[in-house]
Short mmCIF file of C-alpha atoms in Angstrom, two decimals:
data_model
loop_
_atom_site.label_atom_id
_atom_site.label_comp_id
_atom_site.label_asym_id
_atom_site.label_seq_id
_atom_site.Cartn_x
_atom_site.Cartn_y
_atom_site.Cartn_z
CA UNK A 11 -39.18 -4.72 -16.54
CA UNK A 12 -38.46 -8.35 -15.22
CA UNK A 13 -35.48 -10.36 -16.81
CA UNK A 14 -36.10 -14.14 -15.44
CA UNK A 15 -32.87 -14.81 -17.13
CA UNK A 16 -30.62 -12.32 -16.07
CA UNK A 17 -27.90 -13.71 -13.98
CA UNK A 18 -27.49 -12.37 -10.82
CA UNK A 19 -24.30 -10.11 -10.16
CA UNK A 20 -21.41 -10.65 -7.80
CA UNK A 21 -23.11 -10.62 -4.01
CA UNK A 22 -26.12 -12.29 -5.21
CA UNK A 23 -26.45 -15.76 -5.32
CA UNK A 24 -30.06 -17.84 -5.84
CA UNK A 25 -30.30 -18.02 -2.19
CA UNK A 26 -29.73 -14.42 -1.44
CA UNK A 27 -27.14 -11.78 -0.70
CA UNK A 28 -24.14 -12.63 0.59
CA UNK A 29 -21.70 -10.56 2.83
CA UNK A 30 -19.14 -8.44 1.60
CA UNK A 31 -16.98 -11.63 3.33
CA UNK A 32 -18.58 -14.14 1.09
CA UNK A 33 -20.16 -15.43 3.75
CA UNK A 34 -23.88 -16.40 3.99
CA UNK A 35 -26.15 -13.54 4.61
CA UNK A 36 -27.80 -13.28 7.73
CA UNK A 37 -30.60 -15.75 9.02
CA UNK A 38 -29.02 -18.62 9.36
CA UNK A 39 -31.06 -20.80 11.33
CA UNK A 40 -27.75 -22.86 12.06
CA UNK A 41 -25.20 -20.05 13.01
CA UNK A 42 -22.76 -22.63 13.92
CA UNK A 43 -20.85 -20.35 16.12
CA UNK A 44 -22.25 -20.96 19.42
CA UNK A 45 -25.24 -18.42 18.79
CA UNK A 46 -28.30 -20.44 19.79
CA UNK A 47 -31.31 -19.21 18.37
CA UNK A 48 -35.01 -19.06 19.55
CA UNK A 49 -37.15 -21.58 17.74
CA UNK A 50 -40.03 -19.30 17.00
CA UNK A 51 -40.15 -18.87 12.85
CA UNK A 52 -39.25 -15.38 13.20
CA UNK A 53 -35.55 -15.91 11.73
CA UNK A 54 -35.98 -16.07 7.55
CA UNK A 55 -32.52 -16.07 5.73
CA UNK A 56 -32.83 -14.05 2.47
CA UNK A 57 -33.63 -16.56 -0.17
CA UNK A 58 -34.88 -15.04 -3.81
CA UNK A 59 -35.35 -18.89 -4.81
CA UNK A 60 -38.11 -19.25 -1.71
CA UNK A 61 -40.81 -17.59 -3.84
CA UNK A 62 -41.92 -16.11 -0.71
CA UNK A 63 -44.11 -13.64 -2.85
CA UNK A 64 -45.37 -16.51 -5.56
CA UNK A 65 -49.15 -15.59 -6.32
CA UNK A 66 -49.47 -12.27 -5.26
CA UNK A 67 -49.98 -9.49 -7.87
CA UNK A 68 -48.83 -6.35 -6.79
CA UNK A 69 -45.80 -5.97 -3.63
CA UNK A 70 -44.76 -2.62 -2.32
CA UNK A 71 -41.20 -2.89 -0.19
CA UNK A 72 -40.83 0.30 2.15
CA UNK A 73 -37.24 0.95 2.96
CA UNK A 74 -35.50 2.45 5.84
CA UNK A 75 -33.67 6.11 6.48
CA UNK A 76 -35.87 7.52 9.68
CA UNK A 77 -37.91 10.27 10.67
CA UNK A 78 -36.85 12.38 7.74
CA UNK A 79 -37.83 9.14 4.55
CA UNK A 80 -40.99 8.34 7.15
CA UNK A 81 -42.30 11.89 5.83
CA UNK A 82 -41.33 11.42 2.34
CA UNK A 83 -42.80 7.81 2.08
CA UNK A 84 -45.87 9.28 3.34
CA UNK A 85 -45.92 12.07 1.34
CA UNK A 86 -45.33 10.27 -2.18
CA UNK A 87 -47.85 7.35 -1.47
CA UNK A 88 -50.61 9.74 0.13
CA UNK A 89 -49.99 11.39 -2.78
CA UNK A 90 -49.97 9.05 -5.40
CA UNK A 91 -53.27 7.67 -3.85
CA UNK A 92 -55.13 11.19 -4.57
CA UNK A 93 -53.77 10.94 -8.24
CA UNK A 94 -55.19 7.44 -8.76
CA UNK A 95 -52.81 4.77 -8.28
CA UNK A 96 -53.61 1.99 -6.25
CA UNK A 97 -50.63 1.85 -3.45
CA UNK A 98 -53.33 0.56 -1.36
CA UNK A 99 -54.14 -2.76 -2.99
CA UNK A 100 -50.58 -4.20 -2.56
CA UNK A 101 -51.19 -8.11 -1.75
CA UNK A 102 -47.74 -7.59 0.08
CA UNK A 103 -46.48 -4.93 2.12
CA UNK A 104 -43.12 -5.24 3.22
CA UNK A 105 -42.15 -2.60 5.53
CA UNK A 106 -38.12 -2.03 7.56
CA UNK A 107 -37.13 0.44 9.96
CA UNK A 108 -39.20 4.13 8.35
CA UNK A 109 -40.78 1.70 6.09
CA UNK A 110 -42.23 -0.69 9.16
CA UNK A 111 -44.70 2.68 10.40
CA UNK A 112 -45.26 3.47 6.44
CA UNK A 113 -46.56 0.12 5.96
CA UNK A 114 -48.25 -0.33 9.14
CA UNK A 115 -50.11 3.17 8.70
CA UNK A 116 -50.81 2.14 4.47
CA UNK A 117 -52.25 -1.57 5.51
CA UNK A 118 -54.63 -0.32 8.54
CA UNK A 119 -55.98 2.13 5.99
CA UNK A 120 -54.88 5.11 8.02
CA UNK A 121 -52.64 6.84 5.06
CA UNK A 122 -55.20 10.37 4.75
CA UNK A 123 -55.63 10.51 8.51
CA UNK A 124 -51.88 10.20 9.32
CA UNK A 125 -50.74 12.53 6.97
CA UNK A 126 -53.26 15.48 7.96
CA UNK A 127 -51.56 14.85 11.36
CA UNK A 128 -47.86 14.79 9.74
CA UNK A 129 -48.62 18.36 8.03
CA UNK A 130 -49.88 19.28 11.25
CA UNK A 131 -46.48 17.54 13.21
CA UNK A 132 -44.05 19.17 10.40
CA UNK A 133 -45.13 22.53 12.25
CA UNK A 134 -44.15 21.13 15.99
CA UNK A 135 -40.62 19.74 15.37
CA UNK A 136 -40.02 20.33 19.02
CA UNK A 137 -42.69 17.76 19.38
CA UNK A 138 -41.50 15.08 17.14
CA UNK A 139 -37.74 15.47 18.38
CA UNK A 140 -39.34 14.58 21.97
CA UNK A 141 -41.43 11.29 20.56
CA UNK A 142 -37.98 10.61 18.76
CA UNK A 143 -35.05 11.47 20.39
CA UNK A 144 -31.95 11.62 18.58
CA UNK A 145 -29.47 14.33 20.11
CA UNK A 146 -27.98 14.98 23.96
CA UNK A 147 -26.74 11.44 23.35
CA UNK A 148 -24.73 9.70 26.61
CA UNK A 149 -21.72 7.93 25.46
CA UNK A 150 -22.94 4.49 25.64
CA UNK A 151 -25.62 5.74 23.42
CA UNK A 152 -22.79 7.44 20.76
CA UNK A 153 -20.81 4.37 20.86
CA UNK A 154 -23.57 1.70 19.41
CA UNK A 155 -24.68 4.76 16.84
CA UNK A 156 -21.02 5.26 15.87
CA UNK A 157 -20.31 1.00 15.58
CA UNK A 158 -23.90 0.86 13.21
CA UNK A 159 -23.09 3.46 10.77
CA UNK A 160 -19.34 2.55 10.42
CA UNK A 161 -19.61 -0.72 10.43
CA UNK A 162 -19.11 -1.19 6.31
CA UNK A 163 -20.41 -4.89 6.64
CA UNK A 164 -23.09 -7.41 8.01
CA UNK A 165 -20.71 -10.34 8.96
CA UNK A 166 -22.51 -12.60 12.04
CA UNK A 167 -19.53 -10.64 14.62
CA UNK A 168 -20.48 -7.13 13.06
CA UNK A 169 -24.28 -7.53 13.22
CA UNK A 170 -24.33 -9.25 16.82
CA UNK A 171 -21.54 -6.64 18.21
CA UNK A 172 -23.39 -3.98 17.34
CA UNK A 173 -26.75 -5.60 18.81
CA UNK A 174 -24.77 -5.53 22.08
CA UNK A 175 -23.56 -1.89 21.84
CA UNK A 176 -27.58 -1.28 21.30
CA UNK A 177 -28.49 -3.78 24.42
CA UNK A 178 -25.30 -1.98 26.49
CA UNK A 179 -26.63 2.19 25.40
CA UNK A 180 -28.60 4.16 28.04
CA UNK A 181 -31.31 4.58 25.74
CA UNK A 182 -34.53 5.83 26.73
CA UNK A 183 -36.94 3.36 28.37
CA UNK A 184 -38.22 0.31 25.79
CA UNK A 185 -41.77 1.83 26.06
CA UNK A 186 -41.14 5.27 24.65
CA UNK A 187 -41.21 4.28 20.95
CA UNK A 188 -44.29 1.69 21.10
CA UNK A 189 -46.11 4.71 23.38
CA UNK A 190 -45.21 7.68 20.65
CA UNK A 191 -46.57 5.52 17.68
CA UNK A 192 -49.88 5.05 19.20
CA UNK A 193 -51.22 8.78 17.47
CA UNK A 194 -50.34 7.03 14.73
CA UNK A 195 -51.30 3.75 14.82
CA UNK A 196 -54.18 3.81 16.71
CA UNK A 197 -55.02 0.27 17.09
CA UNK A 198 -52.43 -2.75 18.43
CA UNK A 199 -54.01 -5.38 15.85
CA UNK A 200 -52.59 -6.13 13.11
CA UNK A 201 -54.64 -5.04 10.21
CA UNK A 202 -53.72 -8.60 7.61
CA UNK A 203 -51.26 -11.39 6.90
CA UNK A 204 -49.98 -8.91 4.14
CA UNK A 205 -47.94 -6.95 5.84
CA UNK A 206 -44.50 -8.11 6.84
CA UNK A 207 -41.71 -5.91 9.24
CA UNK A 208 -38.41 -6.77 9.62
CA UNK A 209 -36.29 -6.32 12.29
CA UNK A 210 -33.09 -7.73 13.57
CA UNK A 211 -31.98 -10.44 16.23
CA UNK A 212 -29.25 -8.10 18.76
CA UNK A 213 -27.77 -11.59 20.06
CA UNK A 214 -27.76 -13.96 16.64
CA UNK A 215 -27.59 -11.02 13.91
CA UNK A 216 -30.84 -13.26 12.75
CA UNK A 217 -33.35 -11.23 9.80
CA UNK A 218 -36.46 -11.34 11.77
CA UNK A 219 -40.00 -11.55 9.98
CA UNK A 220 -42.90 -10.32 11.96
CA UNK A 221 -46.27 -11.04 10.65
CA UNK A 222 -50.00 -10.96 12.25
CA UNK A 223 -48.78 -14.69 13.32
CA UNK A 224 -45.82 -13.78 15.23
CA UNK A 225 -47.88 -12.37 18.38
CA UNK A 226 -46.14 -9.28 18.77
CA UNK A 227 -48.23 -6.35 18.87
CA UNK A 228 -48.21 -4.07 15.62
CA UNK A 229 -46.93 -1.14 17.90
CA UNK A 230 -43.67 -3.37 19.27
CA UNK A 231 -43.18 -5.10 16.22
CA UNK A 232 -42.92 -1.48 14.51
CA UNK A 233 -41.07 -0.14 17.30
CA UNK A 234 -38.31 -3.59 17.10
CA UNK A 235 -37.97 -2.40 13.08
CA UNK A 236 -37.29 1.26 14.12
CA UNK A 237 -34.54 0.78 16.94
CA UNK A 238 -32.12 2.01 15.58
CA UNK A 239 -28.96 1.03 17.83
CA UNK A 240 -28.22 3.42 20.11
CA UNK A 241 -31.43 5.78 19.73
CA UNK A 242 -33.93 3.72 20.93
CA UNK A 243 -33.95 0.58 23.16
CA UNK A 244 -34.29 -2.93 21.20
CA UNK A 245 -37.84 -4.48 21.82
CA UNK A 246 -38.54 -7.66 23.05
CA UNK A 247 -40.27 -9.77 20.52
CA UNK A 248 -40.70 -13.29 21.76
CA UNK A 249 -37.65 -14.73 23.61
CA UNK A 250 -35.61 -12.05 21.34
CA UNK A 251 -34.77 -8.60 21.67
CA UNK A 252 -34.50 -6.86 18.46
CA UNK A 253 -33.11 -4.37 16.92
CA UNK A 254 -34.01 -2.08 13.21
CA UNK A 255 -34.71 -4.33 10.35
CA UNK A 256 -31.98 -2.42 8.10
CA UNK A 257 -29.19 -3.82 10.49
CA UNK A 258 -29.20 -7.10 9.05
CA UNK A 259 -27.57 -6.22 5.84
CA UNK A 260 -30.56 -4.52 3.92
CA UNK A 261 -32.55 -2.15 3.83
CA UNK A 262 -35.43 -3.03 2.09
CA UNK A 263 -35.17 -6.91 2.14
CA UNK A 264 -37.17 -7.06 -1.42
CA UNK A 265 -36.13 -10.79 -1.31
CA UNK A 266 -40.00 -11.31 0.87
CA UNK A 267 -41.94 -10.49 -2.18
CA UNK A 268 -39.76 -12.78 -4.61
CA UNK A 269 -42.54 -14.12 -6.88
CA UNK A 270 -44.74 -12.09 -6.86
CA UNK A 271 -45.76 -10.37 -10.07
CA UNK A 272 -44.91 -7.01 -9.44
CA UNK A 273 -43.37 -5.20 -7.11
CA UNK A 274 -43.13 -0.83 -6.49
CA UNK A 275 -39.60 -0.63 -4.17
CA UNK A 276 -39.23 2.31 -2.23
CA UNK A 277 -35.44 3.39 -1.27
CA UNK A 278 -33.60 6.31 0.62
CA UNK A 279 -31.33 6.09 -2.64
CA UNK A 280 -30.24 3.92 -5.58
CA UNK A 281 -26.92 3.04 -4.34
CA UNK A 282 -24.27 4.05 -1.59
CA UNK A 283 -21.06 6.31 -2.40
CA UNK A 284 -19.31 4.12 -0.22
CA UNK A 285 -20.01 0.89 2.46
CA UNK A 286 -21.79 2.44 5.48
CA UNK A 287 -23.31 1.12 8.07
CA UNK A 288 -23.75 -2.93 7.57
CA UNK A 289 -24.50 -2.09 3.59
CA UNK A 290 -22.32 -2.20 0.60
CA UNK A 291 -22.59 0.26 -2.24
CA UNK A 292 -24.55 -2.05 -4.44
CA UNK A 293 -26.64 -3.78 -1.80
CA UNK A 294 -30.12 -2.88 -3.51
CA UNK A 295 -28.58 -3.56 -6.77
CA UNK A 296 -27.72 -6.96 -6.18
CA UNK A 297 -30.82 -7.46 -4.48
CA UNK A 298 -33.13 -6.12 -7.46
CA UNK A 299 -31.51 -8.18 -9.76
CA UNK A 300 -32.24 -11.13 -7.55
CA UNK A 301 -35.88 -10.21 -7.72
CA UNK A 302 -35.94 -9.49 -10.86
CA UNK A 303 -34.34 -13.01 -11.45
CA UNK A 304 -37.24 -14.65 -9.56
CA UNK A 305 -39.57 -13.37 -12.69
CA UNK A 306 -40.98 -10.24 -10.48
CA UNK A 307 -41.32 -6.60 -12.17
CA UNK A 308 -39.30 -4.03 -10.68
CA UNK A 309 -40.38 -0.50 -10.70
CA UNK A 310 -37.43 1.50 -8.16
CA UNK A 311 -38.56 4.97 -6.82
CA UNK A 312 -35.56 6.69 -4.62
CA UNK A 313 -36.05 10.04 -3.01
CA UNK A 314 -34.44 13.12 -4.43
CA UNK A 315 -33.40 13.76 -0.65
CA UNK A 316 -29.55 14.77 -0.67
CA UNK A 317 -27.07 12.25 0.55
CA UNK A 318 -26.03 12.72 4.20
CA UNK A 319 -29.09 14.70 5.56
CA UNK A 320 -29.58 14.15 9.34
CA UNK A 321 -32.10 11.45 9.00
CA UNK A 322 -33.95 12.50 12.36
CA UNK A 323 -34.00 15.84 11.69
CA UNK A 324 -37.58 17.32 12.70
CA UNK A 325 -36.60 20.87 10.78
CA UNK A 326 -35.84 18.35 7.48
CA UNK A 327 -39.58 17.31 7.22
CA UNK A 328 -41.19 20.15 5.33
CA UNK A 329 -38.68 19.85 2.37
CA UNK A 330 -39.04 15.79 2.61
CA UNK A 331 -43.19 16.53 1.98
CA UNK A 332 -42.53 18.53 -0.85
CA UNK A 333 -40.09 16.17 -2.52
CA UNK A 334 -42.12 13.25 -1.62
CA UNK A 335 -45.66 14.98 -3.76
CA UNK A 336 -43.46 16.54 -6.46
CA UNK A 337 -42.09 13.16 -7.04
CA UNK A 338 -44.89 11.37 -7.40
CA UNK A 339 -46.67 13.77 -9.73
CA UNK A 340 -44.38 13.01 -11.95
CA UNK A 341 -44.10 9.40 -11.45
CA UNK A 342 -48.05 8.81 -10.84
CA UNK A 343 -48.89 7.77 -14.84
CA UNK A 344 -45.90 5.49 -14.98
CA UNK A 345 -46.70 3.97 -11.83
CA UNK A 346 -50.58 4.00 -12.18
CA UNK A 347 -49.87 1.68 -14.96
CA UNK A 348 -47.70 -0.77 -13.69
CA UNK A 349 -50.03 -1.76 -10.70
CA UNK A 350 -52.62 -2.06 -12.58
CA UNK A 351 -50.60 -4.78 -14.57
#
């Protein structure tokens, strides 16, 4: 339940996270470092005190953790949607990295169609490892991986030398990923101003918000939250390339829906056993109690996935289904609830 008056713990301040550095968290407009930035809007530095969510109701935040959390997401709010609750009617859906195709798919109104044709793709894995490649990597490819996962911060030099390892990789070509979500996102408009993706600046290390007034296509602005460095080529939103949303120092970048009356937070896991990639181990800790400090509700579902799974595993999905609708039967009356307000 929300605690207005809880202070925020070390790494939050009322402006946002901050590094592990003490430094400002990324989105700086003014980098001060050289790093010119586009002046499009796109770049939003996390700010809890923004009220960036004031007025709305009800906010679902869709977290990152790839092919394998895609299916669970899916899973649990398809789901929860048969058993009642009303995951449809957020006012705002933020979505990063997995989370950017989970809310794109949830805010079109595509949730049953998609996942008859994920039950269907858990059966193909041969087919989903070819829309998303993630082995027989070439070494440019390993090195921007390998420089993302053990990077253990999200200082401006981390974030923007890791964007280069991503620009630098032999990845496959920058229309593969757009091209493979078009079974499941149909349609190239975006379906409302609700839904927000992140994604992240490879040049500036800039927290990028794409919206329906950002005039990227849904597709790219999906495919910008999913590149993960090294996997998949950064898109070109604007004058910017970018990069996965969960690069920038979150993962779930819950500071968007700051206001807002409620909000249902969906995360890989609670906390990390130790820093990995540009996260700390109490990243979403720090940054729930900042939202809970703006006056929102929290309600936090992880996934009972087990820590270090192969994320992009295609063989991984049937168990991530099953986990996904045994967790929310037993989470759909407490949840049910809660939306309702």
């Amino acid at each position: 339940m929300s605690t207005p008056s809880q202070p925020a713990p070390p790494g939050v301040t009322a402006k946002g996270v901050v590094d592990a550095d003490g430094g400002a968290a990324r989105g700086d407009a003014a980098r001060g470092d050289g790093h010119a930035t586009a002046p499009d809007g796109l770049a939003l530095p996390p700010a809890f005190d923004a009220g960036r969510g004031a007025g709305a109701g009800t906010a679902l935040v869709l977290g990152g953790g790839g092919i394998v959390f895609v299916t669970w997401q899916l899973a649990y709010l398809h789901r929860l949607h048969q058993l009642g609750v009303p995951v449809e009617s957020a006012d705002i859906v933020v979505g990063t990295s997995a989370g950017s195709l989970v809310a794109a798919v949830l805010t079109t109104g595509h949730l049953r169609r998609v996942f008859a044709e994920l039950e269907l793709l858990v059966k193909v894995p041969a087919l989903v490892g070819a829309m998303a490649p993630a082995s027989g990597l070439a070494a440019s490819q390993q090195r921007a991986v390998t420089m993302f996962l053990a990077a253990g911060d999200a200082s401006a030099a981390t974030v923007s030398a890791i964007g280069h390892a991503a620009l630098a990789a032999a990845t496959p070509p920058m229309t593969l990923l757009p091209r493979s979500l078009a079974m499941l996102l149909p349609s190239n408009r975006w379906p409302a101003a609700r839904l927000q993706i992140t994604a992240t600046d490879t040049y500036s290390g800039e927290r990028l918000v794409l919206t329906a007034a950002s005039g990227v296509p849904l597709r790219n602005a999906v495919a910008a939250s999913a590149s993960v460095p090294g996997l998949f080529t950064p898109q070109q939103v604007g004058d910017r390339r970018a990069m996965d949303g969960g690069v920038s120092g979150s993962g779930t970048h819950s500071d968007l829906v700051a206001g807002a009356s409620r909000a249902l937070v969906l995360s890989l896991h609670d906390k990390l056993a130790a820093p990995g990639s540009t996260q700390q181990p109490d990243t979403l800790a720090a940054e729930l109690a900042g939202l809970r400090g703006s006056g929102t509700d929290v309600e936090l579902r992880c996934s009972t996935l087990p820590a270090g799974v192969n994320l992009m595993d295609p063989a991984l999905m049937p168990t991530a289904v099953a986990a996904g609708e045994s967790q929310a039967d037993a989470d759909a009356d407490r949840l049910r609830a809660f939306l309702a307000g």
